[in-house]
Short mmCIF file of C-alpha atoms in Angstrom, two decimals:
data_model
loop_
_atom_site.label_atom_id
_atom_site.label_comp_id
_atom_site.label_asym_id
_atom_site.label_seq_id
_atom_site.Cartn_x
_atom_site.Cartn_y
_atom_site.Cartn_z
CA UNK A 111 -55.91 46.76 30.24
CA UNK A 112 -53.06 45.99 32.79
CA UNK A 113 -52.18 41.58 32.70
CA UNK A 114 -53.97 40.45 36.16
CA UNK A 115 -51.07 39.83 38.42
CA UNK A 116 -52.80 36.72 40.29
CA UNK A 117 -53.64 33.30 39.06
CA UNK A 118 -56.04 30.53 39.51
CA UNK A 119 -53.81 28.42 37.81
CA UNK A 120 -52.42 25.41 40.34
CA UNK A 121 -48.33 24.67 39.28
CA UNK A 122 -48.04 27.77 37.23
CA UNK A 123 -45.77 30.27 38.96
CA UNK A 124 -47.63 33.37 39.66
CA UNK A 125 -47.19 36.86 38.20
CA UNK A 126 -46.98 37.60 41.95
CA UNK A 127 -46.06 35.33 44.83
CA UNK A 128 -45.03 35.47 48.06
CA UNK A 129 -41.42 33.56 48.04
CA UNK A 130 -40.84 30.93 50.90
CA UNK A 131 -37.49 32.49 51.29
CA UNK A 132 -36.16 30.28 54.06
CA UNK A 133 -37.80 27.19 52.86
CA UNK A 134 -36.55 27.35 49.36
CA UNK A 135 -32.41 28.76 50.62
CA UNK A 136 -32.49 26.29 52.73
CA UNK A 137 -32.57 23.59 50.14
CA UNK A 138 -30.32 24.96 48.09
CA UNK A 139 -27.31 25.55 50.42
CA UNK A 140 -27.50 22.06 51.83
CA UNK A 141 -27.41 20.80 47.81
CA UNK A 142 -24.66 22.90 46.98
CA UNK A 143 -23.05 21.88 50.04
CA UNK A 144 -19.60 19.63 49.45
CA UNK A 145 -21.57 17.12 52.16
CA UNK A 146 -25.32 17.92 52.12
CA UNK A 147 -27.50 16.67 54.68
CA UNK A 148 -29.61 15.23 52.22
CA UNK A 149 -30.07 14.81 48.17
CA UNK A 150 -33.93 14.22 48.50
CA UNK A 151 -36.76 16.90 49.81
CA UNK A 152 -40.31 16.41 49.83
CA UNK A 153 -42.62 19.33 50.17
CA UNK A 154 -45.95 18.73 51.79
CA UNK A 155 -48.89 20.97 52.39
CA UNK A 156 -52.64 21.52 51.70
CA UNK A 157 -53.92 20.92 48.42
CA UNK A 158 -53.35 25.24 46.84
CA UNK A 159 -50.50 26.07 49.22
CA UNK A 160 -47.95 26.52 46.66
CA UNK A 161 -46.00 23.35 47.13
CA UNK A 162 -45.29 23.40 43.32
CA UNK A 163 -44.04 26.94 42.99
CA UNK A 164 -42.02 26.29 46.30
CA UNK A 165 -40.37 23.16 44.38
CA UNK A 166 -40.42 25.41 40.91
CA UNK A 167 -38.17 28.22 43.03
CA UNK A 168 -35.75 25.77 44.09
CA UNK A 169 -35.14 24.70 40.54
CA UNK A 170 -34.80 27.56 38.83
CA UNK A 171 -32.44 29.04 41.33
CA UNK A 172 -30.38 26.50 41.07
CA UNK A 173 -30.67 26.08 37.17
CA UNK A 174 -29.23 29.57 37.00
CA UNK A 175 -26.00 28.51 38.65
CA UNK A 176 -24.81 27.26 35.22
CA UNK A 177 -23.95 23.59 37.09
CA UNK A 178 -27.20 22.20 37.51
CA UNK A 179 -29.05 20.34 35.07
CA UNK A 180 -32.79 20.51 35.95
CA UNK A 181 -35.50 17.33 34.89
CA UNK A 182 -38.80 17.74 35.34
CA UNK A 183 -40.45 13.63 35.47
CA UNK A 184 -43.94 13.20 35.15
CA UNK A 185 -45.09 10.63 37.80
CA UNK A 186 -47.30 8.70 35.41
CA UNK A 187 -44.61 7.98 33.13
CA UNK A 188 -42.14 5.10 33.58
CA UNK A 189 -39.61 7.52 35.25
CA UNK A 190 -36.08 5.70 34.92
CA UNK A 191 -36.72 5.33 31.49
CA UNK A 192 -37.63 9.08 30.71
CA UNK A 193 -34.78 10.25 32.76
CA UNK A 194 -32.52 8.69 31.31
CA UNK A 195 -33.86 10.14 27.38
CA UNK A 196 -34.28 13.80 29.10
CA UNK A 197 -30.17 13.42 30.39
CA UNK A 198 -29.51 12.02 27.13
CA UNK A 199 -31.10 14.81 24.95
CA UNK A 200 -28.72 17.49 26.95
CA UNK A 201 -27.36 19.71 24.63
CA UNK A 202 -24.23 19.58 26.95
CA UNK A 203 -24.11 16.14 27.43
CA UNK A 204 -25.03 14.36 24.52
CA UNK A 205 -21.51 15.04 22.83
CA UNK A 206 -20.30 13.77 26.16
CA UNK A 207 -22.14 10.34 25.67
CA UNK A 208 -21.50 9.56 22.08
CA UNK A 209 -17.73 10.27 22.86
CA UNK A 210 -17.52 7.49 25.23
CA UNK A 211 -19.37 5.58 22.81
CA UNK A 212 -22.30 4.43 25.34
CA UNK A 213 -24.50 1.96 23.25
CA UNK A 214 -28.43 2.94 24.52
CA UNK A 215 -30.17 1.40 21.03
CA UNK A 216 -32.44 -0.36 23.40
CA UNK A 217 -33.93 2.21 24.48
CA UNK A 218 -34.19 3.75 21.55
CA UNK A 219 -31.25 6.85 22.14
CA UNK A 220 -28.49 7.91 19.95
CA UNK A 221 -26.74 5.07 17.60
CA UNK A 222 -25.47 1.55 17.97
CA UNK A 223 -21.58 1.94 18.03
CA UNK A 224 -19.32 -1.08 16.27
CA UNK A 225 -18.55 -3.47 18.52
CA UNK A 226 -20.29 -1.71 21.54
CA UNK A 227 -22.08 -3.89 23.32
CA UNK A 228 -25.71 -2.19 23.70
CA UNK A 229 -26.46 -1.61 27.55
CA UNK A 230 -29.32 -3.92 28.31
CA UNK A 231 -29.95 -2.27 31.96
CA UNK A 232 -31.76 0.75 32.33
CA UNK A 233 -29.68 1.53 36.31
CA UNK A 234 -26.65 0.43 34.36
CA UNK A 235 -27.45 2.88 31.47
CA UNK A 236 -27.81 6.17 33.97
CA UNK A 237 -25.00 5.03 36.26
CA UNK A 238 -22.71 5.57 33.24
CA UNK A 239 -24.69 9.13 32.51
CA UNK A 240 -24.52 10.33 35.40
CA UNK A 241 -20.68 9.45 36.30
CA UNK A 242 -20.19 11.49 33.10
CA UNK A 243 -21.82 14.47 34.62
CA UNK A 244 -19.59 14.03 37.34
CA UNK A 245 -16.68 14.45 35.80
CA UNK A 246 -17.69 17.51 33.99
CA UNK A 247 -18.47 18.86 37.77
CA UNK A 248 -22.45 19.06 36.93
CA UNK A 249 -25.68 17.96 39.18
CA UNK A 250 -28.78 16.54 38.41
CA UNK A 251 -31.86 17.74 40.06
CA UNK A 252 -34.84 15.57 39.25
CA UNK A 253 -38.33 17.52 39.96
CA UNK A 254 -41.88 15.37 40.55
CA UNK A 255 -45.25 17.02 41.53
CA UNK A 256 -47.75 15.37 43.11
CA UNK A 257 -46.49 11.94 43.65
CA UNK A 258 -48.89 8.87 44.88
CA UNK A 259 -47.50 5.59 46.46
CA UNK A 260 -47.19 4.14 43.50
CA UNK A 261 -45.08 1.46 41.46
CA UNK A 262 -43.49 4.08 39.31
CA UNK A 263 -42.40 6.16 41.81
CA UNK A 264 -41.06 3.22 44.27
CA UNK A 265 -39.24 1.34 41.50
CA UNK A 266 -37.40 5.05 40.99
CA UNK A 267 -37.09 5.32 44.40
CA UNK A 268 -35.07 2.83 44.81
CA UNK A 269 -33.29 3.29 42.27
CA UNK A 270 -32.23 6.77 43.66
CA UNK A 271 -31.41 5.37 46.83
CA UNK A 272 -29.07 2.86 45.05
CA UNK A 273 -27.51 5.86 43.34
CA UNK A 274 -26.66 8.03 45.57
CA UNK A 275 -24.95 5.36 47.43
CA UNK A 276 -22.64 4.86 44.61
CA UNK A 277 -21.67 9.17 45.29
CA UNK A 278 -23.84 10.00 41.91
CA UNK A 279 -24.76 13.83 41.79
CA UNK A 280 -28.03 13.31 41.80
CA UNK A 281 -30.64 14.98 43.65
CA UNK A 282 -34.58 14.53 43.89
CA UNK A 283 -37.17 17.20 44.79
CA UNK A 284 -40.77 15.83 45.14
CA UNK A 285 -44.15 17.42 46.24
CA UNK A 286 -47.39 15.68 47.66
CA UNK A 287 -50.72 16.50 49.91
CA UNK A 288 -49.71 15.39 53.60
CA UNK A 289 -51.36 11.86 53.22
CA UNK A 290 -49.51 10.71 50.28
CA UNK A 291 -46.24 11.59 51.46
CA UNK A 292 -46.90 10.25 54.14
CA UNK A 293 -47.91 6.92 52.80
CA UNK A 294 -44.79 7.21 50.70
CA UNK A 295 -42.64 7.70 53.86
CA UNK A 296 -43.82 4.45 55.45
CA UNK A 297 -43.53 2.14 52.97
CA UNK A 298 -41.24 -0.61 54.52
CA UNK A 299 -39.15 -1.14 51.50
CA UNK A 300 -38.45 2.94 50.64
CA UNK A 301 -36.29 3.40 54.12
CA UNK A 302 -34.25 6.38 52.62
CA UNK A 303 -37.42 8.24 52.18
CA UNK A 304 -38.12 7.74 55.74
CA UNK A 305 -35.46 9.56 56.85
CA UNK A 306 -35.45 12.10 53.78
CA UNK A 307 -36.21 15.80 54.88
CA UNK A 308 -40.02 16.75 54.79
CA UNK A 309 -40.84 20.55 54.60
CA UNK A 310 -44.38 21.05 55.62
CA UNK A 311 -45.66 24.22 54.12
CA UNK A 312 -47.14 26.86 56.84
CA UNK A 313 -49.86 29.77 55.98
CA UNK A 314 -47.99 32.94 54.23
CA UNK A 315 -46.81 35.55 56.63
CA UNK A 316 -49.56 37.90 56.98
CA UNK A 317 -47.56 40.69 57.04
CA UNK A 318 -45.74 40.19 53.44
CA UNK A 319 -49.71 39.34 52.14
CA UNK A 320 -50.88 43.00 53.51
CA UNK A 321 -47.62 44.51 52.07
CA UNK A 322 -48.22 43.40 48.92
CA UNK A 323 -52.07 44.18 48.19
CA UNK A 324 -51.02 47.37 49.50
CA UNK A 325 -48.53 47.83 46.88
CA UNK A 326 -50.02 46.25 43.80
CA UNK A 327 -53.94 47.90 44.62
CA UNK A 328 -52.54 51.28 46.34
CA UNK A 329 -54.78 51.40 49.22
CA UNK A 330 -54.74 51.84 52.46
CA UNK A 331 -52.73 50.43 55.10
CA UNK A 332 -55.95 49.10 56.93
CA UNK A 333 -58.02 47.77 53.48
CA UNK A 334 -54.54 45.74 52.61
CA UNK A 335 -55.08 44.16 56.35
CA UNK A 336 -58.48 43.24 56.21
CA UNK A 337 -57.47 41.51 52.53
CA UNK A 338 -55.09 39.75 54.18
CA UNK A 339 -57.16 38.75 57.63
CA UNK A 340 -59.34 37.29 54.67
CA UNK A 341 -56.71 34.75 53.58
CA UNK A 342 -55.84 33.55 56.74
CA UNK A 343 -52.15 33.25 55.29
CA UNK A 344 -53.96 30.66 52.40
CA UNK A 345 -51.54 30.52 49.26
CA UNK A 346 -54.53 29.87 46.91
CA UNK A 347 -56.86 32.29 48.81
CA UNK A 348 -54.27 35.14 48.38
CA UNK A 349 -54.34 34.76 44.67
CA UNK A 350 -58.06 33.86 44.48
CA UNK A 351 -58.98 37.18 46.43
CA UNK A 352 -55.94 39.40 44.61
CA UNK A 353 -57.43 37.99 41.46
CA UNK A 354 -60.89 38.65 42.06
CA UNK A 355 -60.38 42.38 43.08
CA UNK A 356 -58.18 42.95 39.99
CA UNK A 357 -60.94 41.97 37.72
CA UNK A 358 -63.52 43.83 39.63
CA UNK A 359 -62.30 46.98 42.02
CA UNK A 360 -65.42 47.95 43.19
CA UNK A 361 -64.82 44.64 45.16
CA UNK A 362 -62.13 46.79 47.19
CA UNK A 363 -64.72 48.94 48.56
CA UNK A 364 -68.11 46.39 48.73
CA UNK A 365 -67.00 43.10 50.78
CA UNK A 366 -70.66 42.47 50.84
CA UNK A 367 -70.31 42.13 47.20
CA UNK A 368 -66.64 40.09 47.35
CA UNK A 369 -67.61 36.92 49.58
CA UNK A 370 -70.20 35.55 47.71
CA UNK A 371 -67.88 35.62 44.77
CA UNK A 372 -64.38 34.69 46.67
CA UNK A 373 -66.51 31.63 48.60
CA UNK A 374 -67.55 30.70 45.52
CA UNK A 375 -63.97 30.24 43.29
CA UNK A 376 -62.75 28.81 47.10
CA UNK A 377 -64.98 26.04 46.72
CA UNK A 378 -64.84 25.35 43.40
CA UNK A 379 -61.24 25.13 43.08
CA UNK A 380 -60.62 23.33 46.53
CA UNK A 381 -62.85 22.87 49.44
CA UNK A 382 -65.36 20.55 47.14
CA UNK A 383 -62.71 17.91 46.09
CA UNK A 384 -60.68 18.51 50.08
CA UNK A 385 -63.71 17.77 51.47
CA UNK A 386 -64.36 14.60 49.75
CA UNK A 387 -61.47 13.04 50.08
CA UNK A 388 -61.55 13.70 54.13
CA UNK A 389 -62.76 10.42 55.95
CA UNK A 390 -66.20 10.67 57.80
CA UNK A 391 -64.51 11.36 60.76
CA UNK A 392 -62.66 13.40 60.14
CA UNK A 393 -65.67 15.68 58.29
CA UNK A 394 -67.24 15.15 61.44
CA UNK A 395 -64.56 16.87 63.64
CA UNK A 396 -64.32 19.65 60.89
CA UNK A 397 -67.59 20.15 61.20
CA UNK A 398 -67.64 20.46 64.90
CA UNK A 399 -64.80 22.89 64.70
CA UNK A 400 -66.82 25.28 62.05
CA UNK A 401 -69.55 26.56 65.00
CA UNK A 402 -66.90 28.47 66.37
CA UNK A 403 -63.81 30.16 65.70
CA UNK A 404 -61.79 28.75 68.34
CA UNK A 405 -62.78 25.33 70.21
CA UNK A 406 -61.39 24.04 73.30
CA UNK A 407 -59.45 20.50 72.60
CA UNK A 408 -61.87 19.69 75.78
CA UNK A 409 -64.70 20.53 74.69
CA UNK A 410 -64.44 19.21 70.95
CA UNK A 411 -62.75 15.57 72.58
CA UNK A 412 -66.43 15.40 74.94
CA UNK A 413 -68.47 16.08 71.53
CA UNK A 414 -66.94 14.24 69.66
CA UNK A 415 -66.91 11.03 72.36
CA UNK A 416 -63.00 10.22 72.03
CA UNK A 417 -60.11 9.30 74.51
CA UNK A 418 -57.11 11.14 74.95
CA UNK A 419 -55.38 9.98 72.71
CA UNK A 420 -58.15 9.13 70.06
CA UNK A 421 -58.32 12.89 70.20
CA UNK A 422 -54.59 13.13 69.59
CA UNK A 423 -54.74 11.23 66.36
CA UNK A 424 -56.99 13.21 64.59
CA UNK A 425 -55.79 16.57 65.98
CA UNK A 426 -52.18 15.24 64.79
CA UNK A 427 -53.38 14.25 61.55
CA UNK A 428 -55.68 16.73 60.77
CA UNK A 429 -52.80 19.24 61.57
CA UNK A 430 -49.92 17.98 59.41
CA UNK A 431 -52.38 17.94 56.65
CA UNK A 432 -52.75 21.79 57.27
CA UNK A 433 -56.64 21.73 58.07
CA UNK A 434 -56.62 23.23 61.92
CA UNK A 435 -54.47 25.11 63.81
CA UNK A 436 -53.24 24.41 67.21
CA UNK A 437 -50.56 26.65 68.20
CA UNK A 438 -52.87 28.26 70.93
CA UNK A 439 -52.55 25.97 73.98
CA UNK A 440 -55.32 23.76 74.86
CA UNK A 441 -57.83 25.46 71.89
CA UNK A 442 -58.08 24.11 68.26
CA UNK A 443 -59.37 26.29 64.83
CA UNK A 444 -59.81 25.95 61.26
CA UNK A 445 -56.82 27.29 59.38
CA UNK A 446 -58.51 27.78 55.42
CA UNK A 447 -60.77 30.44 54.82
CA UNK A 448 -63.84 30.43 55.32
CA UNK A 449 -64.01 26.49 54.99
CA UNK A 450 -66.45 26.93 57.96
CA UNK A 451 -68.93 28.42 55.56
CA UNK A 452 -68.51 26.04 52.99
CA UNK A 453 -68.70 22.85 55.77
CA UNK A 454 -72.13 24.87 57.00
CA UNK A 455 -73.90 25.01 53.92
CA UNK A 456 -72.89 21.52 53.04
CA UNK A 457 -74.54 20.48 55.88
CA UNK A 458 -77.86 22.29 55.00
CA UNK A 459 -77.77 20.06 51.67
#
């Protein structure tokens, strides 16, 4: 039996995907740029929208370059510390380092050298590393997924901004849900991430979704449609309902049969932990928002019992953290699919 081209998996690069071709070039011509714009991204969306293969298709583009050295940091590790070991253990550098006899004993790399003084400063230790990869004509992309407001990541923060100050080729790619970034971006003392480039992630093109059930199932122009209408442009709900008809094709032909199961993985897999994590109110304008498929801003504002620009908040917030849509004037909707059903039968509980 044929390897099932989708994936549940979240961070594992898909079999099949739908590339965020302008996203992901944009990003790399301004790093290989003699002046970019920027050496830090962050790349923000709903929890399943494929922030992670997004940041993974930066990286490996530019990894294939042959001048870009790629390090992948886990956020719950002391990060300066295992940066500097990952740079270290470089196949291509290491030769580099012990050549200029850089003393790291302290932290446990390579050898004491004779009348080296050991370096006793972790900064100190990769501002030496990393003007050694600029003289070779090398970058250094550093990777993080899912990164929290917290003191790992703004003691490495700031140590990035310090660095690329001094013209160090390095470059930082990070990925979050819309609140944590966000949290990240207003911490007083982590300016440069303020002003650091944020690339919210928008629903798939529903066109390239139709285009490609229609290629991978073979069916019909119209079935490959209605698949797609299904996904609302969802990252996660693309695989999750590519995934489920692969395993089962009579699901092509019986969507009586399908949305019991595709509700079912959808909830499981995200709109259970999403919805807990949602303050009451803003469940309670979700919920408000799931009687219909489009609600007037009016009309939900009255219901609801807020100002102007009470409403304004929460339709703000709840947008850049890619729960509602609002690009039809003066009307408001759900963007996930089928979250109404799952906010309806949590409300039966």
């Amino acid at each position: 039996m044929e390897t099932n081209p989708f994936t549940l998996g979240f961070g594992k690069t898909p079999h099949t995907f739908i590339s965020r071709t302008s996203e992901i070039q944009n990003v790399i011509e301004d790093f290989n740029s003699d002046l970019p714009a920027s050496q830090s991204y962050l790349i923000t969306g709903v929890r399943g929208s494929g922030k992670t293969v997004t940041m993974t298709a930066i990286a490996n583009s530019l990894k294939e370059e042959g001048e870009w050295i790629i390090i992948n940091l886990n956020p719950n590790r002391p990060l300066l510390e295992t940066l500097v070991a990952k740079i270290y253990d470089q196949p291509d550098l290491q030769p580099l380092f012990i050549k200029a006899k850089f003393n790291l004993s302290l932290f446990g790399l390579g050898a004491s050298f004779e009348k080296v003084a050991p370096v006793s400063d972790i900064e100190v230790a990769l501002e030496k590393m990393l003007n050694q990869v600029k003289e070779i004509g090398k970058k250094v992309l550093v990777t993080i997924d899912e990164v929290t407001k917290s003191e790992n990541i703004k003691i490495f923060t700031s140590s990035f901004q310090l660095l690329i100050r001094e013209d160090l080729p390095i470059f930082l790619l990070m990925t979050g849900l819309y609140e944590n970034i966000h949290e990240l971006q207003n911490d007083s003392t982590l300016t440069f991430l303020y002003r650091a480039p944020r690339i919210n992630l928008e629903p798939l093109d529903m066109v390239s979704i139709k285009n490609r059930y229609k290629e991978i199932f073979k069916i019909p122009a119209s079935k490959a449609k209605r698949m797609a209408e299904l996904t609302n442009g969802y990252s996660f709900a693309f695989q999750t309902l590519g995934y489920l008809c692969w395993k089962n094709r009579e699901f092509l032909e019986d969507e009586t049969a399908l949305l019991p199961a595709y509700d079912d993985y959808l909830q499981s897999y995200v709109y259970q932990k999403l919805w807990t994590e949602l303050s009451p109110q803003d469940r309670k304008v979700l919920s408000i928002l799931s009687d219909e498929k489009l609600t007037k801003v009016k009309e939900l504002r009255e219901q609801l019992g807020f100002s102007s620009s009470m409403m304004s908040v929460y339709r703000d917030r709840l947008k850049r953290k890619g729960l509602i849509d609002v690009s039809s004037y003066g009307y408001v909707s759900l963007t996930l699919p089928r979250l109404n059903r799952y906010i309806l039968d949590y409300e039966e509980l």
